[in-house]
PDB file of C-alpha atoms in Angstrom:
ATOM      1  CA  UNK S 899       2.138-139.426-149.112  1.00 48.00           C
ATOM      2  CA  UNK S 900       1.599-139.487-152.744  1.00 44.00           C
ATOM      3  CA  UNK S 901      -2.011-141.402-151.840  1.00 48.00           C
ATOM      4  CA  UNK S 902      -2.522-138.608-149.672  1.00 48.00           C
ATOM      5  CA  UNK S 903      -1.960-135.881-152.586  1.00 43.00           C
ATOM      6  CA  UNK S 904      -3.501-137.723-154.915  1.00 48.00           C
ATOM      7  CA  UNK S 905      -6.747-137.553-152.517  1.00 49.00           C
ATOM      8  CA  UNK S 906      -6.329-134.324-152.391  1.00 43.00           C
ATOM      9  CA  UNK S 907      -6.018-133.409-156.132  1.00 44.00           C
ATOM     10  CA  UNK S 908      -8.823-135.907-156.486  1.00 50.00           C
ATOM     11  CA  UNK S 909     -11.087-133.599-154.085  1.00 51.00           C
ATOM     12  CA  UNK S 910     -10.202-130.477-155.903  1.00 45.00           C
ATOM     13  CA  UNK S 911     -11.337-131.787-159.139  1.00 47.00           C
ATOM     14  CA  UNK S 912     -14.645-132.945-157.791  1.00 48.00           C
ATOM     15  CA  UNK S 913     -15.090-129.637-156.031  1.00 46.00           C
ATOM     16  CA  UNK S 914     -14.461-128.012-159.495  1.00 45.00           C
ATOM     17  CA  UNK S 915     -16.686-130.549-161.205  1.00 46.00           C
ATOM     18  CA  UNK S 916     -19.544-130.032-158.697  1.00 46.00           C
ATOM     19  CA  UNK S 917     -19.774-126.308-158.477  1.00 47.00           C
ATOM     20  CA  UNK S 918     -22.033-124.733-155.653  1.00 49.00           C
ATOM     21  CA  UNK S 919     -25.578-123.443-156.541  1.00 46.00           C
ATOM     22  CA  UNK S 920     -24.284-120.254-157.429  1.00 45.00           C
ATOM     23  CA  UNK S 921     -22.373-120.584-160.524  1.00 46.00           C
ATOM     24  CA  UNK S 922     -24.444-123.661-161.697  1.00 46.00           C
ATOM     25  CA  UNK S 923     -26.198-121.087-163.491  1.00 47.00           C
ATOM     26  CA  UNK S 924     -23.205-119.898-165.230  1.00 47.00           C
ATOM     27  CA  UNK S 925     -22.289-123.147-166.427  1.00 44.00           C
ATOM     28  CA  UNK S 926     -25.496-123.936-167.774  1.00 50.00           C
ATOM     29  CA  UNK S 927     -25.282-122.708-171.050  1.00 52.00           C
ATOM     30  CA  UNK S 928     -26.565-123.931-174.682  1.00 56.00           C
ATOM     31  CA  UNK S 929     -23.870-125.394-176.659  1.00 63.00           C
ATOM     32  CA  UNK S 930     -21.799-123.332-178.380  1.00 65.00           C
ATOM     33  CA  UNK S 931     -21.895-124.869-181.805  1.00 74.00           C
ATOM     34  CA  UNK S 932     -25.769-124.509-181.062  1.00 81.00           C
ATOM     35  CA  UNK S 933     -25.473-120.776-180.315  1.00 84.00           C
ATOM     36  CA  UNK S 934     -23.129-120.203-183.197  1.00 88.00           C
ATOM     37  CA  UNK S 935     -25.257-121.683-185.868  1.00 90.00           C
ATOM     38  CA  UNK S 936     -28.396-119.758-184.481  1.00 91.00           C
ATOM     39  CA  UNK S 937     -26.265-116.177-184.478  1.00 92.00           C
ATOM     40  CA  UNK S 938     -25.103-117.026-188.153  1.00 92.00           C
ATOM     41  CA  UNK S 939     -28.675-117.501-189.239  1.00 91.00           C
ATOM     42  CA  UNK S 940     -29.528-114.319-187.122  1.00 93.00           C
ATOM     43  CA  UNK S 941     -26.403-112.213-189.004  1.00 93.00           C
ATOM     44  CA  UNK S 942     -24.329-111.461-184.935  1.00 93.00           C
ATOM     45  CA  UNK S 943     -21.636-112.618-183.663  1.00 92.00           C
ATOM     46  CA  UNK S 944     -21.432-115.815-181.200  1.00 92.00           C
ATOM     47  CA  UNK S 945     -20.235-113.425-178.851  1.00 91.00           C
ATOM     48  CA  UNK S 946     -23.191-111.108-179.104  1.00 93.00           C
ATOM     49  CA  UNK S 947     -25.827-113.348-179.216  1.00 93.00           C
ATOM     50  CA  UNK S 948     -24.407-114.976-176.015  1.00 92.00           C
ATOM     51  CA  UNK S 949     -24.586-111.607-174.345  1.00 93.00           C
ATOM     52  CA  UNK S 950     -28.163-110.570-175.512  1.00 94.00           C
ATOM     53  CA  UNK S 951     -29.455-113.876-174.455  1.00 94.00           C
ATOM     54  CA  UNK S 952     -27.965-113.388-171.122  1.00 93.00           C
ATOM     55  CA  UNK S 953     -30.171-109.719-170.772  1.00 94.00           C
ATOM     56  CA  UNK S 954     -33.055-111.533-172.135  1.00 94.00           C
ATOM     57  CA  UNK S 955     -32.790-114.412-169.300  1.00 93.00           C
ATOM     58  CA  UNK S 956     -32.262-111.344-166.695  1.00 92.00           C
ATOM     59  CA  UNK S 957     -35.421-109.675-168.054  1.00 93.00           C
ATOM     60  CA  UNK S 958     -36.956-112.901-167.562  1.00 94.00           C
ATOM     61  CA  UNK S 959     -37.441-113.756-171.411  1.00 94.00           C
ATOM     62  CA  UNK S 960     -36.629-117.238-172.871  1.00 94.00           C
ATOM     63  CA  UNK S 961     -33.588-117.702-175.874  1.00 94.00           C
ATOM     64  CA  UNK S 962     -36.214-118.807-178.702  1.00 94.00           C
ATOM     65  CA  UNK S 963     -38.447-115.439-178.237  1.00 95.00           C
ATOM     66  CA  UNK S 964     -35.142-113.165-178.280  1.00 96.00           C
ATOM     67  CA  UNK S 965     -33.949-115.096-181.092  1.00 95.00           C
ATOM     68  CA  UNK S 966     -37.332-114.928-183.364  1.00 95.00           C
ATOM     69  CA  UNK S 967     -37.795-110.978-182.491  1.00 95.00           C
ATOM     70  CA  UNK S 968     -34.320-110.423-183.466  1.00 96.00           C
ATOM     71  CA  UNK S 969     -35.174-112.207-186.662  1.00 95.00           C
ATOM     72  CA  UNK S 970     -38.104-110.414-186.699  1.00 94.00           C
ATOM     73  CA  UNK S 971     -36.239-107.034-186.537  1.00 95.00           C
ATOM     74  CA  UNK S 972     -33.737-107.371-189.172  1.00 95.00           C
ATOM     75  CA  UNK S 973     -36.926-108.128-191.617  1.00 93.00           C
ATOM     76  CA  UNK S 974     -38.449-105.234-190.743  1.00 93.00           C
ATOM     77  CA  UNK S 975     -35.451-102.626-191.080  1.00 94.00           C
ATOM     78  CA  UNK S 976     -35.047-104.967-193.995  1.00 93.00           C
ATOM     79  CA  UNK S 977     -38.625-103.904-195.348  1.00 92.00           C
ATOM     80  CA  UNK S 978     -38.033-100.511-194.289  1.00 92.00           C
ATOM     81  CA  UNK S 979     -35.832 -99.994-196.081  1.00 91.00           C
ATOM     82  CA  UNK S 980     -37.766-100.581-199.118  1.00 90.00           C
ATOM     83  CA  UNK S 981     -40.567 -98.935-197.710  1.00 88.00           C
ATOM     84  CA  UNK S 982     -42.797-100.913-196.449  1.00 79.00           C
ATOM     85  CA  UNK S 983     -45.495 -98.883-194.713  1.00 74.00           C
ATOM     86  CA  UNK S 984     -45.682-100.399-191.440  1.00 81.00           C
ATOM     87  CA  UNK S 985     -42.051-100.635-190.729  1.00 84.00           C
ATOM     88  CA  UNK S 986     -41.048 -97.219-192.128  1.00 88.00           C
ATOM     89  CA  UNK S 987     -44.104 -96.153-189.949  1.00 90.00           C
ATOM     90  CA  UNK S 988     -42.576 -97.846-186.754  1.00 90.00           C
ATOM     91  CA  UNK S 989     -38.711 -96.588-187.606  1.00 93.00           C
ATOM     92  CA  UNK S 990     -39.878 -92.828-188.069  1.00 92.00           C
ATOM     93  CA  UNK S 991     -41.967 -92.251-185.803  1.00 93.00           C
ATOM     94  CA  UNK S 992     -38.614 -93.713-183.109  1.00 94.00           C
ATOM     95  CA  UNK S 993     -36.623 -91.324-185.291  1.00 94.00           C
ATOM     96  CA  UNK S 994     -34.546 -93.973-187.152  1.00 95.00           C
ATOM     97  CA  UNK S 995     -32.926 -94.412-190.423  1.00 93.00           C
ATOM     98  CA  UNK S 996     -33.975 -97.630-192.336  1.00 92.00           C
ATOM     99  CA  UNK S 997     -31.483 -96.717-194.463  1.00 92.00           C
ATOM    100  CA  UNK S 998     -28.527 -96.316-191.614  1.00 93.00           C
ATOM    101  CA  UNK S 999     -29.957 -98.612-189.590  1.00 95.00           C
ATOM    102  CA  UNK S1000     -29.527-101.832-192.217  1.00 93.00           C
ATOM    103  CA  UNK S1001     -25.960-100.726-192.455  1.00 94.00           C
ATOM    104  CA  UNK S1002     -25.242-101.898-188.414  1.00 95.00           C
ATOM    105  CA  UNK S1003     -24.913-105.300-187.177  1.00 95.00           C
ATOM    106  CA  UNK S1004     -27.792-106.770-185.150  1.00 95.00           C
ATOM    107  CA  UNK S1005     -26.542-106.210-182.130  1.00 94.00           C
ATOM    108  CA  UNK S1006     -26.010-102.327-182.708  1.00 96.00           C
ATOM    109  CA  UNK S1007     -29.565-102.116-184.219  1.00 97.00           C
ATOM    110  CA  UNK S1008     -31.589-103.133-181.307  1.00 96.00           C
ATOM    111  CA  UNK S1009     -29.231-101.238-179.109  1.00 96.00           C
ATOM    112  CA  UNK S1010     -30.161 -98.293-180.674  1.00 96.00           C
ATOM    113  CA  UNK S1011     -33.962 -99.192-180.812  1.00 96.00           C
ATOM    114  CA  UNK S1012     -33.998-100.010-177.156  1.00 96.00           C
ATOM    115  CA  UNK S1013     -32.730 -96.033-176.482  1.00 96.00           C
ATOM    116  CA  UNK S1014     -35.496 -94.531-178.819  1.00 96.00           C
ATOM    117  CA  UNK S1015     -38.110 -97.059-177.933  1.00 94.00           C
ATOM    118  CA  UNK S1016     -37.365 -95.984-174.242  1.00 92.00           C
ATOM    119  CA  UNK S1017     -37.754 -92.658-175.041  1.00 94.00           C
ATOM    120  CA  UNK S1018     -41.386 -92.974-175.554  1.00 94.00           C
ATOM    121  CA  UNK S1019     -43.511 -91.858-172.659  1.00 93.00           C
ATOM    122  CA  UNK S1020     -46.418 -93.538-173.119  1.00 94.00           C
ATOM    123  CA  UNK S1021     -46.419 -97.573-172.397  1.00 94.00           C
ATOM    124  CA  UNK S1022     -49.198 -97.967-175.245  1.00 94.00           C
ATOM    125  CA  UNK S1023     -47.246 -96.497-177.723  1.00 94.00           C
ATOM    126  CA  UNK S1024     -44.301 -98.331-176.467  1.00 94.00           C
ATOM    127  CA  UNK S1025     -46.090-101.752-176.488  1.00 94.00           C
ATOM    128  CA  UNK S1026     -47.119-101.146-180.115  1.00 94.00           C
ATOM    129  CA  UNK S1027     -43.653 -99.889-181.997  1.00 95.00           C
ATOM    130  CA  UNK S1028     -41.954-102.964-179.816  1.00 95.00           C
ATOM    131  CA  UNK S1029     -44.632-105.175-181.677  1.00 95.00           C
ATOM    132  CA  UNK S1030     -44.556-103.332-185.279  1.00 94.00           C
ATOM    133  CA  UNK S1031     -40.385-104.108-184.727  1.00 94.00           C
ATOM    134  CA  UNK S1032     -40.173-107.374-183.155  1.00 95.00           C
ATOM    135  CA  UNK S1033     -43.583-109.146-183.977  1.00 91.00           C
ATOM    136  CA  UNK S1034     -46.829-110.217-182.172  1.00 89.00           C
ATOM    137  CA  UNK S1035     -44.449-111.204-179.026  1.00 89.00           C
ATOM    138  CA  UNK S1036     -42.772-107.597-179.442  1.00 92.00           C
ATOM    139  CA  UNK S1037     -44.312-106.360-176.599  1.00 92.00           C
ATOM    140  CA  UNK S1038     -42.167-108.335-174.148  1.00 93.00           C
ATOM    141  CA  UNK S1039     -39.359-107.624-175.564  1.00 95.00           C
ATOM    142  CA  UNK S1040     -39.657-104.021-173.595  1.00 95.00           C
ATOM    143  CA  UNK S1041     -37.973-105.384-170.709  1.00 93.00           C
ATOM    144  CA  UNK S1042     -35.127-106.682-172.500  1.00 95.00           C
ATOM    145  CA  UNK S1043     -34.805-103.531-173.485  1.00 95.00           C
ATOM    146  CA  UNK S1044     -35.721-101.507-170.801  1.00 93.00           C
ATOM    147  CA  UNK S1045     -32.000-100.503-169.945  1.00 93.00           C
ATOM    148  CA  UNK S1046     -31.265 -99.437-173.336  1.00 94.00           C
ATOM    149  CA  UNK S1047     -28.266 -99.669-175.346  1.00 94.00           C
ATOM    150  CA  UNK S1048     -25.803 -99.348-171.806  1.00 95.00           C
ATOM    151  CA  UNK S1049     -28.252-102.045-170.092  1.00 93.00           C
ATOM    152  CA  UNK S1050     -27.673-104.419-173.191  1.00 95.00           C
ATOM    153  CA  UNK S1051     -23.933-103.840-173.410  1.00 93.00           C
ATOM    154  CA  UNK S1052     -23.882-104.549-169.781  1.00 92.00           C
ATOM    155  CA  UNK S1053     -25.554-107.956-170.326  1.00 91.00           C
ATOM    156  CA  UNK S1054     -23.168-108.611-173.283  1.00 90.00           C
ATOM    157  CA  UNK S1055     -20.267-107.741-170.958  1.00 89.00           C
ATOM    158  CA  UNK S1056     -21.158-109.703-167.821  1.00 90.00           C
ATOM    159  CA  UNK S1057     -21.917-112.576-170.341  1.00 79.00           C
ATOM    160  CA  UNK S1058     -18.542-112.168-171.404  1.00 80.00           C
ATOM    161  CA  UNK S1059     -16.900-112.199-168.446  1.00 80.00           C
ATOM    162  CA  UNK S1060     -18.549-116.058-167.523  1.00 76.00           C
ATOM    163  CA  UNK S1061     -17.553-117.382-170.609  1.00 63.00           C
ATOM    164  CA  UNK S1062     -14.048-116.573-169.417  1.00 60.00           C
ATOM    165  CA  UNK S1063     -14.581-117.641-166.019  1.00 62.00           C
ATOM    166  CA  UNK S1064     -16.055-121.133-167.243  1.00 58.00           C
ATOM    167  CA  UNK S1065     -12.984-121.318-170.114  1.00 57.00           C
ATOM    168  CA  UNK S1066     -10.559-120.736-166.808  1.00 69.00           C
ATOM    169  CA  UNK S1067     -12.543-123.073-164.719  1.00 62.00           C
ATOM    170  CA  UNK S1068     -12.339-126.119-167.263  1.00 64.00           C
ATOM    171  CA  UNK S1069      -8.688-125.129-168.064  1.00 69.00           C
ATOM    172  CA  UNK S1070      -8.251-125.832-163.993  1.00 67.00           C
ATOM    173  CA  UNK S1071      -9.770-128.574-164.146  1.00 73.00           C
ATOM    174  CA  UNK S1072      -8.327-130.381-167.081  1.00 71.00           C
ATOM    175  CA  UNK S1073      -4.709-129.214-165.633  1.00 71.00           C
ATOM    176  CA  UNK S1074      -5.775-130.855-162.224  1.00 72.00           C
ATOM    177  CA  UNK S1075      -7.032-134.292-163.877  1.00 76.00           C
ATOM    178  CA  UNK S1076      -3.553-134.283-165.725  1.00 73.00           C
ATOM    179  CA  UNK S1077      -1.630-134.070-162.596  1.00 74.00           C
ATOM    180  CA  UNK S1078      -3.377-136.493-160.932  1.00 80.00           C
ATOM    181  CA  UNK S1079      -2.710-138.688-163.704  1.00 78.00           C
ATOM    182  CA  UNK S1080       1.178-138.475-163.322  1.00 78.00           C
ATOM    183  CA  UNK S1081       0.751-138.356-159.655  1.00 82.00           C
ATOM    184  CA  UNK S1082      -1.276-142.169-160.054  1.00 83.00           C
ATOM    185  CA  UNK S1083       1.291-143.275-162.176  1.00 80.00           C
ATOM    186  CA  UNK S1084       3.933-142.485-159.702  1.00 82.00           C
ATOM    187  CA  UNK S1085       2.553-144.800-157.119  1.00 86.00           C
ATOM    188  CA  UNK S1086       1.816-147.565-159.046  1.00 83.00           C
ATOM    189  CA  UNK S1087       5.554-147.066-160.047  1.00 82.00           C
ATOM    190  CA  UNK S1088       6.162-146.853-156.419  1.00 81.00           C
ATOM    191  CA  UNK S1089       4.230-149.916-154.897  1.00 83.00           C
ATOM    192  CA  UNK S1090       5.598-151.928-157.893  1.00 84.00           C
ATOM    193  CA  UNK S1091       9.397-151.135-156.980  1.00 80.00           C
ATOM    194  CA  UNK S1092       8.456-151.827-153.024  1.00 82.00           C
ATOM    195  CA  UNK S1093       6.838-155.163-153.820  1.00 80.00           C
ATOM    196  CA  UNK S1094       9.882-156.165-156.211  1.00 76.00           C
ATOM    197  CA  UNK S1095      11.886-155.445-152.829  1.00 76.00           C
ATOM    198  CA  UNK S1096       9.815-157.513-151.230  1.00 78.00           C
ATOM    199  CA  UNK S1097      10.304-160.360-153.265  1.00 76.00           C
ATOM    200  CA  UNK S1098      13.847-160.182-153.735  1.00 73.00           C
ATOM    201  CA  UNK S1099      14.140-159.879-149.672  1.00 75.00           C
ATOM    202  CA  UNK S1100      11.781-163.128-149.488  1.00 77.00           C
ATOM    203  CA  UNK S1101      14.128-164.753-151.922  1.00 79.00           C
ATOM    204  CA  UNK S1102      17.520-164.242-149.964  1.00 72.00           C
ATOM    205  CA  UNK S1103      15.589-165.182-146.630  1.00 72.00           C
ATOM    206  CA  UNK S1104      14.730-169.106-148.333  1.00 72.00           C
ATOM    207  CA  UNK S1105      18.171-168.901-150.145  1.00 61.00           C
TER     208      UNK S1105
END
């Protein structure tokens, strides 16, 4: 019987080990001390970084573009700030403060550039602000940002809510292996004590 469960606790950790096609994507992930070191260079939290990334994959755009235009974007509200022509140029005419803007996180800045850039009607203008703000590969960036500030808090959200589901997952599974363990120990315990009987039985029968 304890075989039996054991089996059983055995198949439930491989089931949770091998997870079907559709959250294989949710457990393939960069590592985190990977992530965190890039969103300290970048000046945003693990957290957010995680969640923009996840958008970006959606909108079909890789980690290291998102990461280099959001690098790209702080220097320019950086610059802006100062006044460099160019990015003053691209902040004003989306009706932006350099000045307010270099006071919010990354994160909250290209949230609020993805509402004002999505405000413009025409896609040439678009295309040309997104590259004046994020750099030569600016231009697609527009579907990242397509949804605007909601769309990207969205992204960050449902990113969110995997991490937890893949902390949970792991936590299940490491609780499972344990069990197993003391449920593995108990049989050997078991089949020790039955062939000590055994023995002793054998013993009596020659005595």
């Amino acid at each position: 019987q304890a075989n039996g469960v054991g089996a059983l606790i055995g198949g439930t950790i491989g089931r949770a080990e091998a997870p079907t096609s559709a959250t294989k994507s949710k457990l393939r992930a960069p590592k985190p001390q990977i992530v965190a070191k890039t969103a300290d260079a970048i000046g945003i939290t693990t957290e957010a970084l995680a969640g923009l990334r996840h958008g970006a994959d959606l909108a079909g755009v890789g980690n290291d573009l998102l990461d280099s235009s959001l690098v790209r974007m702080t220097r320019t509200i950086a610059q802006a700030a100062q006044g460099s022509g160019t990015a003053v140029r691209a902040l004003d005419q989306l009706g932006l403060s350099a000045a307010r803007m270099l006071d919010l996180t990354p994160d909250a800045q290209i949230k609020a550039i993805a509402d004002r850039l999505m405000m413009i009607e025409s896609p040439t203008m678009r295309a040309a602000l997104a590259m004046d703000i994020f750099g030569k590969q600016g231009a697609k960036m527009i579907n990242v940002l397509a949804g605007g500030a909601a769309g990207l808090a969205s992204a960050q959200a449902e990113a969110e809510a995997r991490r937890v589901e893949v902390e949970t997952l792991q936590a299940q599974v490491s609780e499972l292996a344990a069990q197993k363990g003391e449920l593995d120990a108990q049989t050997a315990e078991h089949a020790q004590a039955l062939a000590d009987l055994h023995a002793h039985r054998s013993c009596l029968r020659t005595a």
